[in-house]
Short mmCIF file of C-alpha atoms in Angstrom, two decimals:
data_model
loop_
_atom_site.label_atom_id
_atom_site.label_comp_id
_atom_site.label_asym_id
_atom_site.label_seq_id
_atom_site.Cartn_x
_atom_site.Cartn_y
_atom_site.Cartn_z
CA UNK Q 1225 34.67 -52.64 10.52
CA UNK Q 1226 36.04 -50.01 13.00
CA UNK Q 1227 38.03 -48.45 10.26
CA UNK Q 1228 34.84 -48.37 7.99
CA UNK Q 1229 33.11 -46.56 10.65
CA UNK Q 1230 35.71 -44.08 11.12
CA UNK Q 1231 35.50 -42.96 7.45
CA UNK Q 1232 31.67 -42.80 7.52
CA UNK Q 1233 31.55 -40.65 10.67
CA UNK Q 1234 32.82 -37.32 9.32
CA UNK Q 1235 30.48 -37.62 6.40
CA UNK Q 1236 27.62 -38.19 8.46
CA UNK Q 1237 28.37 -35.21 10.68
CA UNK Q 1238 28.87 -33.12 7.60
CA UNK Q 1239 25.56 -34.17 6.22
CA UNK Q 1240 23.73 -33.44 9.54
CA UNK Q 1241 25.08 -29.95 9.73
CA UNK Q 1242 24.28 -29.22 6.38
CA UNK Q 1243 20.56 -30.16 7.03
CA UNK Q 1244 20.84 -27.96 10.23
CA UNK Q 1245 22.24 -24.87 8.30
CA UNK Q 1246 19.79 -24.99 5.81
CA UNK Q 1247 17.00 -25.28 8.31
CA UNK Q 1248 17.97 -22.35 10.24
CA UNK Q 1249 19.75 -20.08 7.39
CA UNK Q 1250 17.88 -16.99 6.23
CA UNK Q 1251 18.05 -15.51 2.89
CA UNK Q 1252 15.78 -12.51 3.86
CA UNK Q 1253 16.87 -8.83 2.46
CA UNK Q 1254 14.66 -6.18 3.36
CA UNK Q 1255 15.29 -3.29 0.91
CA UNK Q 1256 13.01 -0.59 2.46
CA UNK Q 1257 12.96 0.97 5.96
CA UNK Q 1258 10.26 0.32 8.25
CA UNK Q 1259 8.27 3.28 8.65
CA UNK Q 1260 4.57 3.65 9.33
CA UNK Q 1261 2.48 3.86 5.79
CA UNK Q 1262 5.39 2.32 4.07
CA UNK Q 1263 5.29 -0.22 1.14
CA UNK Q 1264 8.12 -2.77 2.07
CA UNK Q 1265 9.92 -4.53 -0.73
CA UNK Q 1266 11.99 -7.66 0.35
CA UNK Q 1267 13.76 -10.61 -1.22
CA UNK Q 1268 14.20 -14.01 -0.02
CA UNK Q 1269 15.06 -17.45 -1.55
CA UNK Q 1270 12.44 -18.23 -4.30
CA UNK Q 1271 11.73 -21.59 -2.58
CA UNK Q 1272 10.79 -19.90 0.85
CA UNK Q 1273 7.34 -18.47 1.79
CA UNK Q 1274 6.51 -15.34 3.60
CA UNK Q 1275 3.95 -14.79 6.08
CA UNK Q 1276 2.91 -11.36 7.31
CA UNK Q 1277 -0.16 -9.93 9.33
CA UNK Q 1278 -1.65 -13.28 9.20
CA UNK Q 1279 -1.37 -13.55 5.39
CA UNK Q 1280 0.52 -15.85 3.18
CA UNK Q 1281 2.57 -13.33 0.85
CA UNK Q 1282 3.18 -13.95 -2.91
CA UNK Q 1283 6.73 -14.31 -3.61
CA UNK Q 1284 7.94 -13.88 -7.43
CA UNK Q 1285 10.36 -16.30 -9.29
CA UNK Q 1286 13.25 -14.22 -8.12
CA UNK Q 1287 12.24 -14.25 -4.41
CA UNK Q 1288 10.93 -10.54 -4.42
CA UNK Q 1289 7.87 -9.91 -2.44
CA UNK Q 1290 5.78 -6.74 -1.05
CA UNK Q 1291 4.22 -6.11 2.44
CA UNK Q 1292 2.80 -2.84 3.80
CA UNK Q 1293 2.12 -1.15 7.07
CA UNK Q 1294 -0.54 1.29 7.94
CA UNK Q 1295 -0.65 4.73 9.61
CA UNK Q 1296 -0.96 3.36 13.17
CA UNK Q 1297 1.63 0.39 12.75
CA UNK Q 1298 2.96 -0.78 16.26
CA UNK Q 1299 6.57 -0.17 17.36
CA UNK Q 1300 7.47 -3.94 16.39
CA UNK Q 1301 6.15 -6.12 13.60
CA UNK Q 1302 6.89 -9.74 13.03
CA UNK Q 1303 7.48 -11.42 9.57
CA UNK Q 1304 7.70 -15.14 9.33
CA UNK Q 1305 9.85 -16.80 6.77
CA UNK Q 1306 8.91 -20.37 5.83
CA UNK Q 1307 11.69 -22.65 4.67
CA UNK Q 1308 10.87 -25.61 2.31
CA UNK Q 1309 11.97 -28.05 5.32
CA UNK Q 1310 9.07 -26.83 7.38
CA UNK Q 1311 10.91 -24.55 9.45
CA UNK Q 1312 9.61 -21.27 10.27
CA UNK Q 1313 12.07 -18.39 10.88
CA UNK Q 1314 10.41 -15.31 12.63
CA UNK Q 1315 12.13 -11.98 12.17
CA UNK Q 1316 11.37 -8.92 14.13
CA UNK Q 1317 11.63 -5.27 12.89
CA UNK Q 1318 11.28 -2.12 14.65
CA UNK Q 1319 8.83 0.47 13.00
CA UNK Q 1320 9.77 4.28 12.86
CA UNK Q 1321 6.78 5.94 14.47
CA UNK Q 1322 5.37 9.25 12.89
CA UNK Q 1323 3.78 12.27 14.17
CA UNK Q 1324 0.74 13.42 12.05
CA UNK Q 1325 -0.89 16.77 11.54
CA UNK Q 1326 -4.10 17.64 13.67
CA UNK Q 1327 -6.39 20.62 12.63
CA UNK Q 1328 -9.11 21.42 15.28
CA UNK Q 1329 -12.15 23.36 14.11
CA UNK Q 1330 -15.07 24.51 16.20
CA UNK Q 1331 -18.57 25.67 15.25
CA UNK Q 1332 -18.85 23.43 12.22
CA UNK Q 1333 -22.68 23.16 11.23
CA UNK Q 1334 -23.81 19.33 11.77
CA UNK Q 1335 -25.04 19.19 8.17
CA UNK Q 1336 -21.44 19.63 7.06
CA UNK Q 1337 -20.04 16.70 8.80
CA UNK Q 1338 -22.78 14.30 9.07
CA UNK Q 1339 -23.58 11.92 6.32
CA UNK Q 1340 -27.50 12.04 5.44
CA UNK Q 1341 -29.18 8.80 6.37
CA UNK Q 1342 -30.40 8.39 2.69
CA UNK Q 1343 -26.85 8.13 1.52
CA UNK Q 1344 -25.74 5.31 3.67
CA UNK Q 1345 -27.00 2.28 1.26
CA UNK Q 1346 -25.14 3.86 -1.46
CA UNK Q 1347 -21.91 4.42 0.41
CA UNK Q 1348 -21.97 0.78 1.72
CA UNK Q 1349 -22.16 -0.36 -1.88
CA UNK Q 1350 -19.28 1.71 -3.17
CA UNK Q 1351 -16.93 0.58 0.21
CA UNK Q 1352 -17.60 -3.14 -1.14
CA UNK Q 1353 -16.67 -1.85 -4.64
CA UNK Q 1354 -13.26 -0.33 -3.42
CA UNK Q 1355 -12.55 -3.39 -1.02
CA UNK Q 1356 -12.94 -5.97 -3.89
CA UNK Q 1357 -10.78 -4.07 -5.91
CA UNK Q 1358 -8.01 -3.84 -3.24
CA UNK Q 1359 -8.23 -7.49 -2.48
CA UNK Q 1360 -6.84 -8.57 -5.83
CA UNK Q 1361 -3.64 -10.56 -5.53
CA UNK Q 1362 -2.27 -10.76 -8.97
CA UNK Q 1363 1.35 -12.03 -10.13
CA UNK Q 1364 1.99 -8.53 -11.72
CA UNK Q 1365 5.33 -7.13 -11.05
CA UNK Q 1366 4.87 -3.51 -11.68
CA UNK Q 1367 5.42 -2.75 -7.87
CA UNK Q 1368 9.08 -3.22 -8.60
CA UNK Q 1369 9.27 -0.25 -10.69
CA UNK Q 1370 10.49 3.24 -9.51
CA UNK Q 1371 7.59 5.33 -8.72
CA UNK Q 1372 6.93 8.89 -10.50
CA UNK Q 1373 4.40 11.56 -9.47
CA UNK Q 1374 1.05 11.06 -11.15
CA UNK Q 1375 0.44 14.75 -11.52
CA UNK Q 1376 2.08 18.00 -11.53
CA UNK Q 1377 1.00 20.72 -9.03
CA UNK Q 1378 1.14 21.46 -5.19
CA UNK Q 1379 1.05 19.20 -2.44
CA UNK Q 1380 -2.11 20.33 -0.65
CA UNK Q 1381 -2.98 17.54 1.80
CA UNK Q 1382 -0.66 14.82 3.33
CA UNK Q 1383 -1.26 11.28 4.41
CA UNK Q 1384 -1.92 10.84 8.08
CA UNK Q 1385 -3.35 14.00 8.90
CA UNK Q 1386 -6.75 14.43 10.52
CA UNK Q 1387 -9.52 17.09 11.37
CA UNK Q 1388 -11.39 17.18 14.62
CA UNK Q 1389 -14.63 19.03 14.08
CA UNK Q 1390 -16.41 20.31 17.26
CA UNK Q 1391 -14.31 18.06 19.42
CA UNK Q 1392 -14.91 14.86 17.42
CA UNK Q 1393 -12.14 13.32 15.45
CA UNK Q 1394 -12.75 12.77 11.86
CA UNK Q 1395 -11.11 9.64 10.01
CA UNK Q 1396 -7.54 10.43 8.98
CA UNK Q 1397 -6.46 11.27 5.41
CA UNK Q 1398 -4.91 8.42 3.99
CA UNK Q 1399 -3.60 10.24 0.49
CA UNK Q 1400 -1.39 12.74 -0.71
CA UNK Q 1401 -3.29 15.74 -2.32
CA UNK Q 1402 -1.87 17.38 -5.44
CA UNK Q 1403 -3.74 20.57 -6.38
CA UNK Q 1404 -3.92 21.49 -9.93
CA UNK Q 1405 -6.47 23.13 -12.45
CA UNK Q 1406 -9.50 20.85 -13.30
CA UNK Q 1407 -8.71 18.91 -16.45
CA UNK Q 1408 -4.78 18.58 -15.69
CA UNK Q 1409 -3.80 15.14 -16.81
CA UNK Q 1410 -3.38 12.16 -14.39
CA UNK Q 1411 -0.64 9.60 -15.35
CA UNK Q 1412 0.28 6.18 -14.23
CA UNK Q 1413 2.81 6.21 -11.53
CA UNK Q 1414 3.93 2.61 -12.35
CA UNK Q 1415 2.33 0.11 -14.91
CA UNK Q 1416 -0.59 -1.83 -13.66
CA UNK Q 1417 -4.00 -3.24 -14.82
CA UNK Q 1418 -7.19 -1.09 -14.26
CA UNK Q 1419 -9.49 -2.84 -11.44
CA UNK Q 1420 -12.03 -0.50 -10.87
CA UNK Q 1421 -13.65 2.61 -12.83
CA UNK Q 1422 -16.52 4.54 -11.06
CA UNK Q 1423 -17.64 7.77 -12.50
CA UNK Q 1424 -19.16 9.30 -9.28
CA UNK Q 1425 -18.82 7.87 -5.73
CA UNK Q 1426 -20.37 9.65 -2.73
CA UNK Q 1427 -17.22 10.59 -0.95
CA UNK Q 1428 -14.51 10.31 -3.70
CA UNK Q 1429 -16.29 11.11 -6.76
CA UNK Q 1430 -14.69 9.86 -10.21
CA UNK Q 1431 -12.67 6.94 -8.85
CA UNK Q 1432 -10.05 4.78 -10.58
CA UNK Q 1433 -8.02 1.83 -8.91
CA UNK Q 1434 -5.02 0.31 -10.66
CA UNK Q 1435 -3.52 -3.17 -9.52
CA UNK Q 1436 0.43 -3.20 -9.37
CA UNK Q 1437 0.77 -6.96 -8.44
CA UNK Q 1438 1.16 -8.62 -4.98
CA UNK Q 1439 -1.71 -6.66 -3.40
CA UNK Q 1440 -0.24 -3.38 -4.22
CA UNK Q 1441 -2.65 -0.88 -5.58
CA UNK Q 1442 -3.16 2.82 -6.48
CA UNK Q 1443 -6.38 4.77 -6.20
CA UNK Q 1444 -6.92 8.06 -7.78
CA UNK Q 1445 -10.18 10.19 -6.53
CA UNK Q 1446 -11.97 13.39 -7.11
CA UNK Q 1447 -11.51 12.87 -10.89
CA UNK Q 1448 -13.25 14.98 -13.55
CA UNK Q 1449 -12.82 12.16 -16.16
CA UNK Q 1450 -11.33 8.60 -16.37
CA UNK Q 1451 -9.63 8.14 -19.71
CA UNK Q 1452 -9.41 4.12 -19.31
CA UNK Q 1453 -11.78 1.19 -18.47
CA UNK Q 1454 -11.76 -1.59 -16.17
CA UNK Q 1455 -9.29 -4.52 -17.55
CA UNK Q 1456 -7.01 -2.11 -19.30
CA UNK Q 1457 -3.31 -2.57 -18.70
CA UNK Q 1458 -1.73 0.84 -18.45
CA UNK Q 1459 2.03 1.67 -18.68
CA UNK Q 1460 4.01 3.94 -16.62
CA UNK Q 1461 3.59 7.68 -17.69
CA UNK Q 1462 0.26 6.88 -19.44
CA UNK Q 1463 -2.67 9.34 -19.33
CA UNK Q 1464 -5.36 7.66 -17.30
CA UNK Q 1465 -7.43 10.38 -16.00
CA UNK Q 1466 -8.08 14.24 -15.58
CA UNK Q 1467 -7.94 16.03 -12.12
CA UNK Q 1468 -11.40 17.46 -10.77
CA UNK Q 1469 -13.37 18.17 -7.76
CA UNK Q 1470 -15.90 15.76 -7.76
CA UNK Q 1471 -17.35 13.77 -4.78
CA UNK Q 1472 -16.70 15.61 -1.30
CA UNK Q 1473 -14.09 17.79 -2.49
CA UNK Q 1474 -13.39 21.72 -1.86
CA UNK Q 1475 -11.43 22.47 -5.19
CA UNK Q 1476 -9.72 20.65 -8.05
CA UNK Q 1477 -6.95 18.07 -6.95
CA UNK Q 1478 -5.84 14.64 -7.43
CA UNK Q 1479 -5.95 12.69 -4.08
CA UNK Q 1480 -3.54 9.73 -4.76
CA UNK Q 1481 -3.85 6.81 -2.44
CA UNK Q 1482 -2.06 3.44 -2.23
CA UNK Q 1483 -2.75 0.18 -0.53
CA UNK Q 1484 -1.36 -3.24 0.33
CA UNK Q 1485 -4.30 -4.92 0.48
CA UNK Q 1486 -6.33 -3.32 3.49
CA UNK Q 1487 -3.18 -1.56 4.80
CA UNK Q 1488 -3.08 2.25 3.52
CA UNK Q 1489 0.12 3.45 2.65
CA UNK Q 1490 1.85 6.91 1.95
CA UNK Q 1491 2.66 7.47 -1.58
CA UNK Q 1492 4.84 10.18 -0.77
CA UNK Q 1493 7.09 7.82 1.16
CA UNK Q 1494 8.04 6.23 -2.25
CA UNK Q 1495 8.90 9.71 -3.97
CA UNK Q 1496 12.46 11.34 -3.69
CA UNK Q 1497 10.98 14.94 -4.28
CA UNK Q 1498 7.98 16.92 -4.53
CA UNK Q 1499 5.95 16.96 -7.80
CA UNK Q 1500 6.92 19.38 -10.29
CA UNK Q 1501 5.34 22.68 -9.76
CA UNK Q 1502 3.69 24.49 -12.58
CA UNK Q 1503 4.94 27.93 -13.49
#
């Protein structure tokens, strides 16, 4: 009996150790730097779950997932890895803080910076439409593609910048502006499915939103013309719109914005260089 127990003990200890290791081991691999405004791509064991910013994050069959942090993300964020055993593994990451451009302008007429009362109902409806499109959580895997610039031109506005009119700060700019002549072609930076087309919103004019999967979306605004319709699946490099100056725009340009659900991201952080300039 004693001899039999001696043979069982090593196996039992090895089994218990296996349980402990499986409960506390982590397969997490973050493939992007933690910077304010960044789309973060990560990978874990396909059987694990991910929770970030109080949201259960979709994980694909290969374990890849996407999360995003906005312009004013704090210095530290926490991401939770959920193991099949029920154990939760919390990871803390340091977020690189950025400095943003600020332009102060005095003596601006009130009518230039204030929204007329009669436009508020229209604006609220349009905000609901864009929020609905950005809530899409599809299983598409397009966000894993390498992004390319959707237009050729010159960078005329950057993410995070803000103007202060008559001492009153306005909302930050959440996109990257590419200046180019009206009618210039806009192409899909990666593949996706069109979730919203609107020909003339109050602020953004011609507006197009494309879902890239897992809550990642691109928004293209101030468009002269949209070349696709809601529900269309578009491929990377496909012509989807024409640059314009609709809505509240001072000249023809593309304002390209990106979201991870409600988190507003900086598209330029995904690009290796500036968009090709015209001759």
